[in-house]
Short mmCIF file of C-alpha atoms and ligand atoms in Angstrom, two decimals:
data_model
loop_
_atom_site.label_atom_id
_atom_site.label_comp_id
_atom_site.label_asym_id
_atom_site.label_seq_id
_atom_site.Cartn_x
_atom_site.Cartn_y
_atom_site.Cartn_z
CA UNK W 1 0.00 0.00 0.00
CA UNK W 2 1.43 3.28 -1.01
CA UNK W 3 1.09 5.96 2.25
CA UNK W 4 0.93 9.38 2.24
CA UNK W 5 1.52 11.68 5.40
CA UNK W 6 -1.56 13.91 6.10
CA UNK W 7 -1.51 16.96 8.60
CA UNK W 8 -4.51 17.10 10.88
CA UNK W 9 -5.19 19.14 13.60
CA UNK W 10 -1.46 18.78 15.45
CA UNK W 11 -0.60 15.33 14.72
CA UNK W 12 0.89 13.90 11.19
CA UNK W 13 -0.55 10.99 10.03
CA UNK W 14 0.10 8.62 7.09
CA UNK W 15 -3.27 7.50 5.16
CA UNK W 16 -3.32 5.43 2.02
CA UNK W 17 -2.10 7.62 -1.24
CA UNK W 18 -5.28 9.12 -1.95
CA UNK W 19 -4.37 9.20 -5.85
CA UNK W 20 -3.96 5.22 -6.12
CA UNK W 21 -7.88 4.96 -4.89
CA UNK W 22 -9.37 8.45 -7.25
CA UNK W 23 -13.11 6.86 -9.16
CA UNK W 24 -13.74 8.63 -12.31
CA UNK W 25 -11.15 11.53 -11.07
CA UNK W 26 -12.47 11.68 -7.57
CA UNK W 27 -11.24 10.50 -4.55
CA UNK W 28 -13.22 7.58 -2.50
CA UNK W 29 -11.74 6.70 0.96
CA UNK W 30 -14.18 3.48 0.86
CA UNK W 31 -12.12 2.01 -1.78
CA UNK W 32 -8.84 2.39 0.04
CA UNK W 33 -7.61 -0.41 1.93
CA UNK W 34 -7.64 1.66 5.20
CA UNK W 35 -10.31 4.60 5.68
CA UNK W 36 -9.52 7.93 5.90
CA UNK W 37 -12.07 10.59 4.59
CA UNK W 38 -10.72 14.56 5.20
CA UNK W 39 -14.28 15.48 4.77
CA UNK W 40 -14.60 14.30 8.40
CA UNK W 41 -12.22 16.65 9.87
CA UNK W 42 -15.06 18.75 11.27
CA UNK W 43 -16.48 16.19 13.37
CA UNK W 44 -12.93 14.99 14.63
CA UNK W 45 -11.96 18.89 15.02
CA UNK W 46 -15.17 19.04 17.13
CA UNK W 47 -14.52 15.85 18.85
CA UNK W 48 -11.40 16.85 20.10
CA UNK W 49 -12.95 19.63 22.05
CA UNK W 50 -15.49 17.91 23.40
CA UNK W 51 -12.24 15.25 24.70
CA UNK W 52 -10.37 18.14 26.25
CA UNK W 53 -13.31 19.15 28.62
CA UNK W 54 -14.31 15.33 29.44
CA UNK W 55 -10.51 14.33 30.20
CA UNK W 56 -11.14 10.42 30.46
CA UNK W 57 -8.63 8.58 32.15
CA UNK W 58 -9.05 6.13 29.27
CA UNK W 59 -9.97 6.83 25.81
CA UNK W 60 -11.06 3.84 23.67
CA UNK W 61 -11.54 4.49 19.81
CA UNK W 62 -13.17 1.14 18.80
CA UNK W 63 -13.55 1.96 14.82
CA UNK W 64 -9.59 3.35 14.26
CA UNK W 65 -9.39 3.12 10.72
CA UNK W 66 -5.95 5.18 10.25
CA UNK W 67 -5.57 5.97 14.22
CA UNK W 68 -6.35 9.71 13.51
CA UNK W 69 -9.58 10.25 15.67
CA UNK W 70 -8.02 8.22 18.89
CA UNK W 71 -4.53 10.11 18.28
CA UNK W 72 -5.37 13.53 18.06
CA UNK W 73 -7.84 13.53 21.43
CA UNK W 74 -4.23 11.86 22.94
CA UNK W 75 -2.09 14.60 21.27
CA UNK W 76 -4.77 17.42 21.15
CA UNK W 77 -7.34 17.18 23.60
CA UNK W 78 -5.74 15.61 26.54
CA UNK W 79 -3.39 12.70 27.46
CA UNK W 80 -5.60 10.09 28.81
CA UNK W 81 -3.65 7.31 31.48
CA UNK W 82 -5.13 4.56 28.62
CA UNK W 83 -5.07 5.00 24.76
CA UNK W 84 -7.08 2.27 23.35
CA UNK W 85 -7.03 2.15 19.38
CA UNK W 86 -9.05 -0.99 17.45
CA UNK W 87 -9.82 -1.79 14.22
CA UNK W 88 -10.94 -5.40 12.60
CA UNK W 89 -9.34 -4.85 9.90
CA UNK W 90 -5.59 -5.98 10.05
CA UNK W 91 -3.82 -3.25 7.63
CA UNK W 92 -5.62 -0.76 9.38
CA UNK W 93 -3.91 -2.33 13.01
CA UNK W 94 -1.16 -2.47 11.54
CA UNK W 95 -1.03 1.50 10.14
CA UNK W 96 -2.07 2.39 13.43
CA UNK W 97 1.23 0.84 14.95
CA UNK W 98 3.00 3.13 12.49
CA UNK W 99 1.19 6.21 13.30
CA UNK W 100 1.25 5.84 17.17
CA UNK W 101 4.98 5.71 17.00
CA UNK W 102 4.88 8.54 14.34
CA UNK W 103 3.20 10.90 17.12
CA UNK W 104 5.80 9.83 19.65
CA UNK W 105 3.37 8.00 21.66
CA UNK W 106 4.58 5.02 23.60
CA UNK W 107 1.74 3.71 26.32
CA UNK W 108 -1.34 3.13 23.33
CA UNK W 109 -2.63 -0.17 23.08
CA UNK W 110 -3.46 -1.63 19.74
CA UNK W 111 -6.19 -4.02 18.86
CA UNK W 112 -7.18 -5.51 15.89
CA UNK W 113 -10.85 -7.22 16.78
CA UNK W 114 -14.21 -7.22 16.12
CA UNK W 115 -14.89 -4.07 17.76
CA UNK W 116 -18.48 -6.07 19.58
CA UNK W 117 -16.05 -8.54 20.84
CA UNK W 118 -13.37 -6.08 22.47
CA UNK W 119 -16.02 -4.24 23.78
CA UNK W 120 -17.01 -6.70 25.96
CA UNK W 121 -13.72 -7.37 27.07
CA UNK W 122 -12.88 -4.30 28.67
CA UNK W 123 -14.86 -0.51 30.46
CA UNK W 124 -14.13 2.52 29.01
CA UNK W 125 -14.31 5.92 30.23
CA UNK W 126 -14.69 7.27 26.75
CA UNK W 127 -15.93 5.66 23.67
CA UNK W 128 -16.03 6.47 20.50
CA UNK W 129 -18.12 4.38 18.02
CA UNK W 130 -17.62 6.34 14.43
CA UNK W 131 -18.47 3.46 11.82
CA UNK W 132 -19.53 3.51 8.32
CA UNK W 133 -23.30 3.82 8.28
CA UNK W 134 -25.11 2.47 11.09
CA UNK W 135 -23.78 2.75 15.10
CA UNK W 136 -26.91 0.44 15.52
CA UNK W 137 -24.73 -2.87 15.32
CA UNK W 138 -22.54 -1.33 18.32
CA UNK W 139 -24.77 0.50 20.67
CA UNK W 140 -25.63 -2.62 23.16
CA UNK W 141 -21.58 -3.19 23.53
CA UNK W 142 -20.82 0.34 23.89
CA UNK W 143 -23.42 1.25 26.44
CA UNK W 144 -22.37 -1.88 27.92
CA UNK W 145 -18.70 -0.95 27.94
CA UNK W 146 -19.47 2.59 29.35
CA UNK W 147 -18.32 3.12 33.01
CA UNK W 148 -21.07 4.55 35.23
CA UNK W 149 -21.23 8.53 33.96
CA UNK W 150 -18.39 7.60 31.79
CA UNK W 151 -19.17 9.00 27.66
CA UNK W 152 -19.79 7.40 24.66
CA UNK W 153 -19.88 9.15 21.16
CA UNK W 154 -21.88 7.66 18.12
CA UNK W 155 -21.40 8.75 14.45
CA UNK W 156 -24.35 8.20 12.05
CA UNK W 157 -24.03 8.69 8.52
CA UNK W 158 -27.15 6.65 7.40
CA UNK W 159 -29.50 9.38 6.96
CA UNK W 160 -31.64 7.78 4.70
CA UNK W 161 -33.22 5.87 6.82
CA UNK W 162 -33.42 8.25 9.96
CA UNK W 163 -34.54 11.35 8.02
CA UNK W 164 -37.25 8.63 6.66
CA UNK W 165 -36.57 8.58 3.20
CA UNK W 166 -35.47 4.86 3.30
CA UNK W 167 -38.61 3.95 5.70
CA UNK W 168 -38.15 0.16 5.75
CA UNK W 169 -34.77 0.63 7.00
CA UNK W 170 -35.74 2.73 9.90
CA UNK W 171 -37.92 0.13 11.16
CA UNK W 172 -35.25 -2.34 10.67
CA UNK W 173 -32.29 -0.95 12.64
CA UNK W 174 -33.84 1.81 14.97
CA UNK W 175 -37.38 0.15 15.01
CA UNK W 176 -38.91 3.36 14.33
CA UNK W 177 -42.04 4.35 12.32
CA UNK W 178 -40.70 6.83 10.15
CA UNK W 179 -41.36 9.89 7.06
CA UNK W 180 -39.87 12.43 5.60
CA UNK W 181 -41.22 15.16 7.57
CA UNK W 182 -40.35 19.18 7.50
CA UNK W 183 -37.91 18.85 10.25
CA UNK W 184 -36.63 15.21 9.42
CA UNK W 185 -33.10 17.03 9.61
CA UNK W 186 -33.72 16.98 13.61
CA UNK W 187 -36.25 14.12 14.11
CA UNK W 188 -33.22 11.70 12.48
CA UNK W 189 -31.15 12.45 15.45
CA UNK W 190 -34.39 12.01 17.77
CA UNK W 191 -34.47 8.73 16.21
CA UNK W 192 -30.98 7.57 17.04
CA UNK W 193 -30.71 8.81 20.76
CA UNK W 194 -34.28 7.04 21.11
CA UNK W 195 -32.86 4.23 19.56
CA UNK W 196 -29.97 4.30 22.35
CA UNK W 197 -32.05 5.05 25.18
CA UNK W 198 -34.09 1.96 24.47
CA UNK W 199 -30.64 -0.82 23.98
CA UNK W 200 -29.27 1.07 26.64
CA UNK W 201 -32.67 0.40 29.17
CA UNK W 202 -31.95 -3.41 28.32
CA UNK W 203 -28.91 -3.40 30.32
CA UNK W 204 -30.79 -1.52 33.05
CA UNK W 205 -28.34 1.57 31.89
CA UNK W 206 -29.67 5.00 30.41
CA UNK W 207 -28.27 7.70 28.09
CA UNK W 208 -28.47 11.44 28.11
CA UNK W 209 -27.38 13.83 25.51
CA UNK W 210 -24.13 15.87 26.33
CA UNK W 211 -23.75 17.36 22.88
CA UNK W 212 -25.13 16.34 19.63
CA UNK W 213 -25.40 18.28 16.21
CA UNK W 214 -26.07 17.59 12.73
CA UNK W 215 -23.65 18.41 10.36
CA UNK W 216 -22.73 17.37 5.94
CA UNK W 217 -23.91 14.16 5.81
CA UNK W 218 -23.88 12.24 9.37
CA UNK W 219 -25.02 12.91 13.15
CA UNK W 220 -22.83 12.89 15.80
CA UNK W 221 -23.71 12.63 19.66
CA UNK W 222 -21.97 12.62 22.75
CA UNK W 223 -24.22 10.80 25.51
CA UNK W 224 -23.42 10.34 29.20
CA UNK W 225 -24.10 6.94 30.37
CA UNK W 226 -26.59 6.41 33.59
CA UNK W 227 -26.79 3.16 35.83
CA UNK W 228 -29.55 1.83 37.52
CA UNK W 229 -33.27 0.41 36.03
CA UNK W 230 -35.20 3.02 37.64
CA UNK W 231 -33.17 6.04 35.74
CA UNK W 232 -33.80 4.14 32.85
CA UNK W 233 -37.30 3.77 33.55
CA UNK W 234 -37.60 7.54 34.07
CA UNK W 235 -35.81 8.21 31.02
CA UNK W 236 -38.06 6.56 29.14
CA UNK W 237 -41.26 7.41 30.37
CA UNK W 238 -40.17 10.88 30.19
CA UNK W 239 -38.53 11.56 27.17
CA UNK W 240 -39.77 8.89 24.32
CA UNK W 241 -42.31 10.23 22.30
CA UNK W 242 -43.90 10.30 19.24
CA UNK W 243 -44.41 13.12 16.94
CA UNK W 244 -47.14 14.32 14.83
CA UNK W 245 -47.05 16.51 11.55
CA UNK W 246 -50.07 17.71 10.07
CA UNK W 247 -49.86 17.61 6.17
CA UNK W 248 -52.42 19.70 5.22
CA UNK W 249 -51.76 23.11 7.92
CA UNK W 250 -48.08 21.58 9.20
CA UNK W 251 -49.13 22.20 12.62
CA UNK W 252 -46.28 19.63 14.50
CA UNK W 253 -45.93 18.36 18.38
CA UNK W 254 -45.00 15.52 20.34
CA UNK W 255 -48.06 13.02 20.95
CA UNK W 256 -48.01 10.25 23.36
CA UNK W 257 -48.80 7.39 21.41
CA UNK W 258 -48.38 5.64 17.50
CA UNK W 259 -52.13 6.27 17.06
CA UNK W 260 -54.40 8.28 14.79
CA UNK W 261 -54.46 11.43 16.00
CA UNK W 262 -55.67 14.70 14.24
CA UNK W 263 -54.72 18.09 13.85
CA UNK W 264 -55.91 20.10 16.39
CA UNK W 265 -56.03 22.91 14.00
CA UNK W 266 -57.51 21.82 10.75
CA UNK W 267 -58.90 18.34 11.90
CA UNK W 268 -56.41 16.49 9.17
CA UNK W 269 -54.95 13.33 10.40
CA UNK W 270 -51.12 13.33 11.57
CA UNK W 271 -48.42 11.86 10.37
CA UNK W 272 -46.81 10.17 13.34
CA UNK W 273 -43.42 9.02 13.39
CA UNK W 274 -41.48 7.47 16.28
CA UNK W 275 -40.69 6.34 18.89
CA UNK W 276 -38.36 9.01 19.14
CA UNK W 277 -36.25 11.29 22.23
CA UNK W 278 -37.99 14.45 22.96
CA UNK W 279 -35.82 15.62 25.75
CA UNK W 280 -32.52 18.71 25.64
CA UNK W 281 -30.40 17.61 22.53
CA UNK W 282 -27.64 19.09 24.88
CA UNK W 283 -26.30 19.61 28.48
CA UNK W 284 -26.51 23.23 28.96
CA UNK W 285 -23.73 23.43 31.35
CA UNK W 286 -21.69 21.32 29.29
CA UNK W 287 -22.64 23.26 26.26
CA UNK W 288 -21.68 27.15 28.35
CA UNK W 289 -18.31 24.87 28.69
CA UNK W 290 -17.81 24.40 25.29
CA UNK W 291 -18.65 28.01 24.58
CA UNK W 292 -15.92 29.05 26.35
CA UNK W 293 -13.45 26.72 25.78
CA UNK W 294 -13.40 26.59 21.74
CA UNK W 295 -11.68 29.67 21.53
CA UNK W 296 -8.25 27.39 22.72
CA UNK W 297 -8.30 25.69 19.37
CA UNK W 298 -8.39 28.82 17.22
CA UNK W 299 -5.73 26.62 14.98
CA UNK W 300 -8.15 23.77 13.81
CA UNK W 301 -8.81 24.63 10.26
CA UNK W 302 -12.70 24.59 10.59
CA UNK W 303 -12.15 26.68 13.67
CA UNK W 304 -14.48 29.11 11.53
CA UNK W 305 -17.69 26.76 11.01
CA UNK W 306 -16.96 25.65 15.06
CA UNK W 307 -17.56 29.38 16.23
CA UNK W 308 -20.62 29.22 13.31
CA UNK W 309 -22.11 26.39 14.59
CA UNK W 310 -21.51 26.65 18.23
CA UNK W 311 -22.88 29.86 18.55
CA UNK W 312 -26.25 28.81 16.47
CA UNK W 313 -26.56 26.19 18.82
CA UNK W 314 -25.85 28.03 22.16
CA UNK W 315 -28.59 29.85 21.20
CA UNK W 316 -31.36 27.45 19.93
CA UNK W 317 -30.44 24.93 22.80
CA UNK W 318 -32.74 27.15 24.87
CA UNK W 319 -36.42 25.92 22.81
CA UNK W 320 -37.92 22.88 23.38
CA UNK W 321 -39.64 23.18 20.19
CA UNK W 322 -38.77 20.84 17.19
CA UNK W 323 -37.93 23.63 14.48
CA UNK W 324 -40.56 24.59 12.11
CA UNK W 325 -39.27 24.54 8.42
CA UNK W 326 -40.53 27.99 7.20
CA UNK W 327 -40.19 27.27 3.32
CA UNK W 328 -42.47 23.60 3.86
CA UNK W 329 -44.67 25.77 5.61
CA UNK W 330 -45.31 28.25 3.50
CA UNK W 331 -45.83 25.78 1.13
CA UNK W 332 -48.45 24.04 2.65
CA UNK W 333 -50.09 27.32 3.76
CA UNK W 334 -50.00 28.60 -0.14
CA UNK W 335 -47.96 31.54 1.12
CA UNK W 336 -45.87 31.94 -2.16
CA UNK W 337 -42.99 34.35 -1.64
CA UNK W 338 -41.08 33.02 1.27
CA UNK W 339 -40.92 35.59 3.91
CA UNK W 340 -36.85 36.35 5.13
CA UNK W 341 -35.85 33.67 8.05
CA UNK W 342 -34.05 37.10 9.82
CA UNK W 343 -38.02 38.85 9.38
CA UNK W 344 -39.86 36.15 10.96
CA UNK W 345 -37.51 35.98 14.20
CA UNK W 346 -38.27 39.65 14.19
CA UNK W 347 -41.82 39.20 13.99
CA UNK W 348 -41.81 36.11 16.43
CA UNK W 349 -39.22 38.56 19.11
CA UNK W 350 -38.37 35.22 20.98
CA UNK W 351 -36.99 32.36 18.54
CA UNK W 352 -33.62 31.67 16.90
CA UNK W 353 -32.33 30.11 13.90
CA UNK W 354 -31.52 26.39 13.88
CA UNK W 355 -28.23 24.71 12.88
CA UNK W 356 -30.71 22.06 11.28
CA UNK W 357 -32.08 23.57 8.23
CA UNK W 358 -31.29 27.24 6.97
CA UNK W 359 -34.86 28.02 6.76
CA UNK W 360 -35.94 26.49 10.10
CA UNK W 361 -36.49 28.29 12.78
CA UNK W 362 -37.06 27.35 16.40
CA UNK W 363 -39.15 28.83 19.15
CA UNK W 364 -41.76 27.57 21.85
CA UNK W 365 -44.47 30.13 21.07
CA UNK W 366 -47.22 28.77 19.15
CA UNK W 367 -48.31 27.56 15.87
CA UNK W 368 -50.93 30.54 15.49
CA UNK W 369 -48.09 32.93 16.61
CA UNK W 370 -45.21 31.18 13.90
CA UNK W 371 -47.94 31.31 11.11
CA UNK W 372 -49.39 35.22 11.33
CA UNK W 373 -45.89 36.09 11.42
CA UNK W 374 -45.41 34.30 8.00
CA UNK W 375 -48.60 35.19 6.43
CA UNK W 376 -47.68 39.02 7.09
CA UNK W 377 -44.72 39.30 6.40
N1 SAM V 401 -12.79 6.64 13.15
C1 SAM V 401 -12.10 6.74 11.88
C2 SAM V 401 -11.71 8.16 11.55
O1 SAM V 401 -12.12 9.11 12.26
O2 SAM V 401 -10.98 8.34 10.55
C3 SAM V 401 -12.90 6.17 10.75
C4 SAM V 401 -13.48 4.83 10.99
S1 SAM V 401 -14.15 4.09 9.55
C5 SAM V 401 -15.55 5.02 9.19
C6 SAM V 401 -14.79 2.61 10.19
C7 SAM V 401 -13.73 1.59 10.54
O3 SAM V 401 -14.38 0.55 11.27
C8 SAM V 401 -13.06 0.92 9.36
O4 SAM V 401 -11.68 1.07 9.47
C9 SAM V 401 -13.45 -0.56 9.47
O5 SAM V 401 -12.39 -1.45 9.14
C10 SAM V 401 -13.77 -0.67 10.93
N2 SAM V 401 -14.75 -1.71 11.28
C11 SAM V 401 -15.93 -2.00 10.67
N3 SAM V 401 -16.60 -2.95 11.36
C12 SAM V 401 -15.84 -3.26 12.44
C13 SAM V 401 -15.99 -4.15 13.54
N4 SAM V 401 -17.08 -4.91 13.65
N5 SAM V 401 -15.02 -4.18 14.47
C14 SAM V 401 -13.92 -3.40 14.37
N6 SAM V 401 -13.70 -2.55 13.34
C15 SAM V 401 -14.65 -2.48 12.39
#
């Protein structure tokens, strides 16, 4: 395999020569014989903050690919007492050997298992789960792996089936009801945490969101892990839901069951989907922390879109709300010029835009309220 040494963040790593694995003049990390996509840097750049606040005295990275993720929270973020890097696939083990030593650190351990079957070897502070597609196939081990109030991360890049435009698949691996709503952008990642909170109540464990965004083409979530059946129980009697568009008026809310249930305002029947998680998509302290931490990493080359995104999200974090899509709803209501996203917060005085969707917006006042603001505008 020929290598090539990337730069990322502060560490140098080498990846497969991206110009031996180029389809029709573009380059595809799936074809390489070890994975390593740059378009991912945001979510590792992110990641890495998130590390440095959670210092874990061990870090385990249990889908390594190249190393990278696993040695820049070492080199970047914080140097954990345990550096646990694993990947099944045996060149990929064996490239992480290289770049370990490349970053000049000595006390990582290396694996090369079926990440399912390390994970229930060994507890973990911190885990990361960042596969291709699905986290579905590893959320049982990972929970299960999770220390009490120790952190595990999830990547999803099947959004297909969680924004519910591959339906059948939704009820497959997140048992879900699902369709592609107005907000789907957001419901998708109310899927997956429901999804977790569900495997993890098997194990008489729990999950709660620490910090979780949508961003390209994939979800990622950071989720504190809870012990005990009764916090479980709580969790899920609180905080699984079902949700309820209207498709004629787009009125939208949580309801408590997978029944037929109509619109309050026009009589129409919903479309439900769900289950899904209903509760904060964030820890607000832990989100203040990140606020004022980020500014430490102003050399992260998508420090830009982290000060972008943060500081949408420090301020929609405060609605309980599901964004409303503006341009679906004008749509629906026959409004035909699409009033300015900046007018309608204006008009609406206490809302915010949403990291989601560029024309969502999110606020708890009303339906009534959301729509005379875009029918006068
Ligand atoms: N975390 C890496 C990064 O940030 O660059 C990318 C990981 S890549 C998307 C997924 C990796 O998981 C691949 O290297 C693949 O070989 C590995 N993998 C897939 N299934 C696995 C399993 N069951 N156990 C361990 N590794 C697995």
């Amino acid at each position: 395999m020929k290598l090539k040494e990337v730069t990322e963040g502060k560490v140098r790593i080498f990846v497969p020569d991206p110009k031996e694995y180029m389809i029709e003049g573009k380059f595809d990390p799936s074809w390489a014989p070890v994975f390593y996509n740059p378009k991912m840097t945001f979510n590792r750049d992110l990641s890495v903050i998130v590390v440095s606040l959670l210092k874990p005295k061990i870090i385990l990275d249990a889908l390594s690919a190249t190393g990278i993720r696993g040695i820049r929270y070492y080199v970047e973020s914080w140097k954990s007492e345990q550096l646990i890097l694993n990947d099944k696939n045996s060149t990929a083990a064996s490239l992480i050997q290289i770049n370990v030593k490349n970053n000049g650190i000595e006390n990582a351990k290396i694996y090369n298992k079926d990440a399912n079957a390390l994970l229930y070897e060994i507890k973990s502070e911190y885990i990361d789960i960042d596969p291709f597609g699905s986290p579905v196939p590893f959320i049982l081990s990972s929970v299960n792996a999770t220390i009490r109030n120790g952190i595990v991360a999830f990547t999803a890049t099947d959004l297909s089936p969680l924004e519910g435009s591959s339906r059948t698949s939704c009820r497959r691996k997140y048992d879900a009801i699902n369709y592609k709503l107005s907000s789907s952008k957001e419901l998708g990642l109310r899927i997956l945490i429901g999804k977790i909170i569900r495997e993890a109540a098997t194990l008489e464990k729990t999950v709660h969101p620490l910090f979780s965004f949508y961003a390209d083409y994939y979800y990622r979530l950071f989720a504190i892990v809870e012990s005990g059946a009764r916090k479980a129980d709580e969790n899920i009697n609180k905080n699984l839901k079902y949700f309820g568009e209207c498709p004629r008026c787009g009125f939208q809310t949580f309801v408590d069951e997978n029944c037929k249930t109509k619109c309050p305002i026009c009589g129409e029947n919903f479309i439900i989907i769900g289950p899904l998680y209903i509760g904060p998509l964030h820890n607000m302290e832990f989100l203040k922390r990140m606020i004022d931490t980020y500014s430490d990493f102003n050399y992260l080359s998508s420090f830009n879109r982290i000060q972008k995104l943060l500081n949408v999200i420090e301020k929609e974090a405060k609605y309980k709300s599901v964004f409303y899509n503006i341009s679906k709803l004008a749509s629906k209501l026959k409004v035909s010029a699409i009033p300015p996203i900046d007018s309608i917060l204006e008009c609406l005085g206490d809302a915010s835009k949403t990291h989601f969707a560029p024309t969502g917006i999110r606020t708890d006042k009303g339906y009534e309220e959301i729509i005379r603001c875009v029918k006068s505008l």
